[in-house]
CSV table of C-alpha atoms in Angstrom, one decimal:
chain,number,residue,atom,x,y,z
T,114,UNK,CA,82.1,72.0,58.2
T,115,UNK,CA,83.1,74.5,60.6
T,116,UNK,CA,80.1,75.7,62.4
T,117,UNK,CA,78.0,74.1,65.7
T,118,UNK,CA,77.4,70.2,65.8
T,119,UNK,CA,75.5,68.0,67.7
T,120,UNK,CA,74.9,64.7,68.7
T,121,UNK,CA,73.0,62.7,68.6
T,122,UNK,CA,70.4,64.4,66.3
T,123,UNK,CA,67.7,62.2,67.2
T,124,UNK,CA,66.8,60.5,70.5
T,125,UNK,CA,63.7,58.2,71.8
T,126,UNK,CA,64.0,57.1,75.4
T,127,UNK,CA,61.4,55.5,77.8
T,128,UNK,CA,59.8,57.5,80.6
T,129,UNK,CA,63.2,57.5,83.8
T,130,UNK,CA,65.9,57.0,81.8
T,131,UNK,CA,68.7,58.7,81.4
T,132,UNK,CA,70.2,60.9,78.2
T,133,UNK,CA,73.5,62.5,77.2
T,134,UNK,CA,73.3,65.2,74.6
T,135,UNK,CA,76.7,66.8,72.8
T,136,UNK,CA,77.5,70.1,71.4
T,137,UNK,CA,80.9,70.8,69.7
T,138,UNK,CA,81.0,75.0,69.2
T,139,UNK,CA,82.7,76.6,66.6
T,140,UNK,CA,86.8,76.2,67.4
T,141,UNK,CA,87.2,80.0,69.2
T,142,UNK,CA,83.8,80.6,70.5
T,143,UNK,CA,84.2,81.0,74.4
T,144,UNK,CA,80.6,81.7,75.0
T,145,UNK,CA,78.4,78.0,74.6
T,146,UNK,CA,74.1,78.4,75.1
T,147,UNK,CA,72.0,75.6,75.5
T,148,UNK,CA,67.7,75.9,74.1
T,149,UNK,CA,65.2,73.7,74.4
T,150,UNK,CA,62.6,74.5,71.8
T,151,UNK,CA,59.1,72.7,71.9
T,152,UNK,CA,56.7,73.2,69.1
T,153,UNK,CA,55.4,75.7,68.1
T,154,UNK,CA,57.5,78.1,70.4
T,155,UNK,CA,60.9,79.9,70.1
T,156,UNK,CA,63.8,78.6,71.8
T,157,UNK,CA,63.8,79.2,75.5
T,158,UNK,CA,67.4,79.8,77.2
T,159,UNK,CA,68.5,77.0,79.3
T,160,UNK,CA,72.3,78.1,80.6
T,161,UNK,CA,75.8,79.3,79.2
T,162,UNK,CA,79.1,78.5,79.7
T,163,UNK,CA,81.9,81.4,79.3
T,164,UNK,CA,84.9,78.6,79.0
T,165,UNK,CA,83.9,76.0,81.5
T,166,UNK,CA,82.5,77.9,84.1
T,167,UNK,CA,78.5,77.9,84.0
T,168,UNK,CA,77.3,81.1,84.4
T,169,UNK,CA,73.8,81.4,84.3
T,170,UNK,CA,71.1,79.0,84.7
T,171,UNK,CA,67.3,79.7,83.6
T,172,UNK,CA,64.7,78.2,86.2
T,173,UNK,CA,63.4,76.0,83.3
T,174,UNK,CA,66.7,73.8,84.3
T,175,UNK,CA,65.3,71.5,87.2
T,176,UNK,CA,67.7,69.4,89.3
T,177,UNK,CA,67.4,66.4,87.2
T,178,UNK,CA,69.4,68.6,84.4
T,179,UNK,CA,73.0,69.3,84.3
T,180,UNK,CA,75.5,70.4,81.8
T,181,UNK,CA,79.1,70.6,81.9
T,182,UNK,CA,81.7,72.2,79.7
T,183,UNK,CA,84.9,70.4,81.4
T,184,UNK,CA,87.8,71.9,79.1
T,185,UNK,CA,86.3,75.0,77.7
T,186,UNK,CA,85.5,72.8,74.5
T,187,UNK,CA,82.6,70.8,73.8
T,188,UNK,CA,79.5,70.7,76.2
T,189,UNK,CA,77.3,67.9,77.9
T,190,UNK,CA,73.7,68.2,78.7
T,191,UNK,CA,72.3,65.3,80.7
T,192,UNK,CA,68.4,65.1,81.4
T,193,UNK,CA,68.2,62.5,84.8
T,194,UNK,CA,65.1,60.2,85.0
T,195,UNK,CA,63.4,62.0,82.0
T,196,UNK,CA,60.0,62.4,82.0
T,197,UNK,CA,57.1,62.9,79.1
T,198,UNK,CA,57.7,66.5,78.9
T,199,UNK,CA,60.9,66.7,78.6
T,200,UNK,CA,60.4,65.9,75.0
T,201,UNK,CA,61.5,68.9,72.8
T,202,UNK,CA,64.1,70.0,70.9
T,203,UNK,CA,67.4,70.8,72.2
T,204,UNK,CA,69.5,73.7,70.5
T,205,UNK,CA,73.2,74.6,71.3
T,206,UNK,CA,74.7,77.8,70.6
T,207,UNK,CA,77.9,79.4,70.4
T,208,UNK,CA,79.6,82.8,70.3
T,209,UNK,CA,82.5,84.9,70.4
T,210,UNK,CA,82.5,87.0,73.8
T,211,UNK,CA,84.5,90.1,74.2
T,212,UNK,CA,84.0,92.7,77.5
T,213,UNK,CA,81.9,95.6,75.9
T,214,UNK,CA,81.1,94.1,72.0
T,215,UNK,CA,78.1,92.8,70.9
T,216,UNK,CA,77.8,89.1,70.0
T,217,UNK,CA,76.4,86.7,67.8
T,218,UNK,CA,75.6,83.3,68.5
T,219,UNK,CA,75.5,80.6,65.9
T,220,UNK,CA,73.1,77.6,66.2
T,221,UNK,CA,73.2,74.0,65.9
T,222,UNK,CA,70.8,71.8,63.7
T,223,UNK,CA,69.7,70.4,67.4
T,224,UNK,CA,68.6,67.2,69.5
T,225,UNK,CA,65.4,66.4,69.1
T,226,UNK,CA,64.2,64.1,72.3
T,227,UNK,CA,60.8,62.2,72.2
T,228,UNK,CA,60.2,60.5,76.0
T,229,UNK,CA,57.5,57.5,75.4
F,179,UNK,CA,63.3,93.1,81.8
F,180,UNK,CA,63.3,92.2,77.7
F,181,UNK,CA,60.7,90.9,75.3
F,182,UNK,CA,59.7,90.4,72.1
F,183,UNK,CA,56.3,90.2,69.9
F,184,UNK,CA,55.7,89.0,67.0
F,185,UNK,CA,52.2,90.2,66.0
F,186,UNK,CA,51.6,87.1,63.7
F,187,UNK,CA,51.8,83.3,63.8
F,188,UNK,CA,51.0,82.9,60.1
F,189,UNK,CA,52.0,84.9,57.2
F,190,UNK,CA,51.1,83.6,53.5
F,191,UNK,CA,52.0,85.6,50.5
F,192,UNK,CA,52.3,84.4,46.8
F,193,UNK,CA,55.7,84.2,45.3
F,194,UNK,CA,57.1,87.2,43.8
F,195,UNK,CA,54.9,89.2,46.3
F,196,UNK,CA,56.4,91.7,48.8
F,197,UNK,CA,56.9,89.9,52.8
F,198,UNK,CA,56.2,92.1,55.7
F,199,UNK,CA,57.0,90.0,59.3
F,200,UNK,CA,56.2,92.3,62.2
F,201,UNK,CA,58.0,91.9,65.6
F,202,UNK,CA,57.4,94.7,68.3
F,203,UNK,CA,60.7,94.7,71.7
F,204,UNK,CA,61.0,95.8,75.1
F,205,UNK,CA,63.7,96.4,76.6
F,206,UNK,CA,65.1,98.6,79.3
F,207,UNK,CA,68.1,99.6,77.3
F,208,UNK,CA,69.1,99.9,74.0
F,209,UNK,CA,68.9,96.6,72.9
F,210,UNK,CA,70.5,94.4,70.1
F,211,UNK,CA,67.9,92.9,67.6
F,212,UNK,CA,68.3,89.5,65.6
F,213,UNK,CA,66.2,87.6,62.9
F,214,UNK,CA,66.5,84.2,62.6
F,215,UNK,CA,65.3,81.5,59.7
F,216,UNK,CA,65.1,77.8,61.0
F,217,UNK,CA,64.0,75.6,57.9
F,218,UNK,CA,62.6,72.4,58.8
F,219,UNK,CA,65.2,70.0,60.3
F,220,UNK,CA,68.1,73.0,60.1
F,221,UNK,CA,69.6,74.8,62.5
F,222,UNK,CA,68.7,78.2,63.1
F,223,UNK,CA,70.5,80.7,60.6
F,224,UNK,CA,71.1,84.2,61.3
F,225,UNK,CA,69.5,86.1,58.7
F,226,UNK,CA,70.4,89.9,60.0
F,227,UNK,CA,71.6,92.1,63.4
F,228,UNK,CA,71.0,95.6,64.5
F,229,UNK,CA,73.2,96.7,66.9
F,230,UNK,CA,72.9,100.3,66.9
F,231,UNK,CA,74.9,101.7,64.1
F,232,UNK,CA,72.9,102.1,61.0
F,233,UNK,CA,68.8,101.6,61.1
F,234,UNK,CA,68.0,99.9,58.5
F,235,UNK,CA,69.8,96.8,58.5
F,236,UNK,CA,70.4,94.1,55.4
F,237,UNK,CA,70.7,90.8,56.2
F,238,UNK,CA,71.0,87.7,53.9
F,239,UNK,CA,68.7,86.3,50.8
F,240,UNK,CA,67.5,89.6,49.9
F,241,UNK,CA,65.8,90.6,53.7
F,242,UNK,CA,65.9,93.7,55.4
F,243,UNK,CA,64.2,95.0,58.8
F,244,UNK,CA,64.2,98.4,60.1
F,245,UNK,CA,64.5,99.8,63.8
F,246,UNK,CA,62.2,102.1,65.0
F,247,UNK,CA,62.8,103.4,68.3
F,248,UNK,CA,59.5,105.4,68.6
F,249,UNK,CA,57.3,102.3,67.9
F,250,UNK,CA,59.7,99.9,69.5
F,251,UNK,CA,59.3,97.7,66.3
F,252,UNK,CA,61.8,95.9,64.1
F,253,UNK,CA,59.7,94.6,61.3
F,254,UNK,CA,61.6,91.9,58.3
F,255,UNK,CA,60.9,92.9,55.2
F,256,UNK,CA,61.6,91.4,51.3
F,257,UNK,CA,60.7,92.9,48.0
F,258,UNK,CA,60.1,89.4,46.4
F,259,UNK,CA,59.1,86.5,47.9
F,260,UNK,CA,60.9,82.9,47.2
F,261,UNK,CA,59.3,79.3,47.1
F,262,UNK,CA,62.3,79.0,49.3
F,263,UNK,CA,62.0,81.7,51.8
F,264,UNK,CA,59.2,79.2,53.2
F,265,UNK,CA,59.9,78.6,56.7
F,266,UNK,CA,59.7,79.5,60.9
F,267,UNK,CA,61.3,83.5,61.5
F,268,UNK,CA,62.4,84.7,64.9
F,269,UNK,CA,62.9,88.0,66.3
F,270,UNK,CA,65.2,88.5,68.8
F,271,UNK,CA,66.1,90.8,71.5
F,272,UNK,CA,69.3,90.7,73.5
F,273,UNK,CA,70.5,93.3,76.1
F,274,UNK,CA,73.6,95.7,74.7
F,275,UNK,CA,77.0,95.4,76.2
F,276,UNK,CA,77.0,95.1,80.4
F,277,UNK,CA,74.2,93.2,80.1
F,278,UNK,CA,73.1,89.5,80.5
F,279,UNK,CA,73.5,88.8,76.6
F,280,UNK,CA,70.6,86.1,77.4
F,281,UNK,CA,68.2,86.6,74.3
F,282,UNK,CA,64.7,86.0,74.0
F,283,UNK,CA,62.9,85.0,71.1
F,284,UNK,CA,59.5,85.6,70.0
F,285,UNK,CA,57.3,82.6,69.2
F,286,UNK,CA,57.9,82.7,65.5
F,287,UNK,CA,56.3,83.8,62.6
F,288,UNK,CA,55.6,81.0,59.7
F,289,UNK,CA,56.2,82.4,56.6
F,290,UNK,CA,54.0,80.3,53.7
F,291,UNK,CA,54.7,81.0,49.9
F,292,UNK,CA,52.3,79.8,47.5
F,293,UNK,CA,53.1,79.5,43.9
């Protein structure tokens, strides 16, 4: 299988603790987007990575969120001291970039988080 | 600024009946338009793009959607509805080239085929 994967798919965590979330794009996508999806809504843009510089953040990422994308590779998103609401679904994305073409991204199947 | 409408929450057809999901943009430019299918517990799966060449657009499974400037709308259409075509649909609006490529979704339309 060749397309987005994530891990873990599932998560439950007590109310302050700490969680690590993975996302392994497609091999040549430059471009990685993370989502957080609650239900009932559409996914809501979080940030991107073009390689491993983070380009854009939304204001939906607090300070207790932080993502990384160290080698240009595979992506990290870490939710600090996590709180009730933080429970949602957590999509990853990934495209191929090039100056002046449009672009697709491709999804993951998710994280879904659930804070007691 | 971009965003995206879609007109109805719940859409329930019989099978073999025609599907109409509506979805009305804004957007400053001349935007590029996605639908998506998420299935419960998949990943979202592009079903079909318009990025300004041709209008009407086909997409996978037998979908189509339209783009019409003049009523801003890019409605998903299929002749025939599937047992299997049950599921959540997003329209999507993303600026064109130059811009942020940051898309937003509508809140989904869920499409319900009864036997």
């Amino acid at each position: 299988d060749t397309g987005v994967s994530q891990n873990p798919r599932h998560k439950i965590t007590k109310r302050g603790q700490n969680v690590t979330f993975r996302c392994d794009p497609i091999s040549e996508h430059n471009r990685l987007y993370w989502y957080r999806q609650t239900l009932g809504q559409g996914p809501e843009f979080l940030t991107y990575f073009q390689n491993e510089a983070q380009l854009e953040k939304s204001r939906l990422l607090s300070d207790r969120f932080s993502a990384e994308r160290p080698k240009g590779s595979f992506s990290t998103l870490e939710i600090q001291r996590t709180e009730q609401g933080d429970s949602a679904m957590y999509l990853c994305a990934s495209s191929a970039h090039r100056t002046g073409g449009q672009e697709t991204q491709y999804f993951g199947p998710g994280t879904r988080l659930l804070v007691l | 600024a971009q965003s995206v409408t879609q007109l109805d929450s719940h859409v329930s057809v019989s099978e073999g009946t025609p599907v109409l999901l509506r979805c009305n943009y804004s957007s400053s430019y001349s935007p590029s338009l996605f639908w998506y299918v998420q299935h419960p517990n998949k990943g979202l799966q592009l079903l079909l793009k318009y990025t300004s060449a041709a209008t009407l657009v086909k997409g996978i499974n037998g979908f189509e959607a339209e783009f019409k400037k003049s009523e801003t709308s890019f409605h998903l259409t299929k002749p025939s509805a599937h047992m299997s075509d049950a599921a959540e649909y997003f329209c999507v609006v993303s600026d064109p080239p130059g811009g942020s490529y940051i898309p937003t979704f509508g809140r989904g339309t869920s499409l319900i085929v009864h036997p």
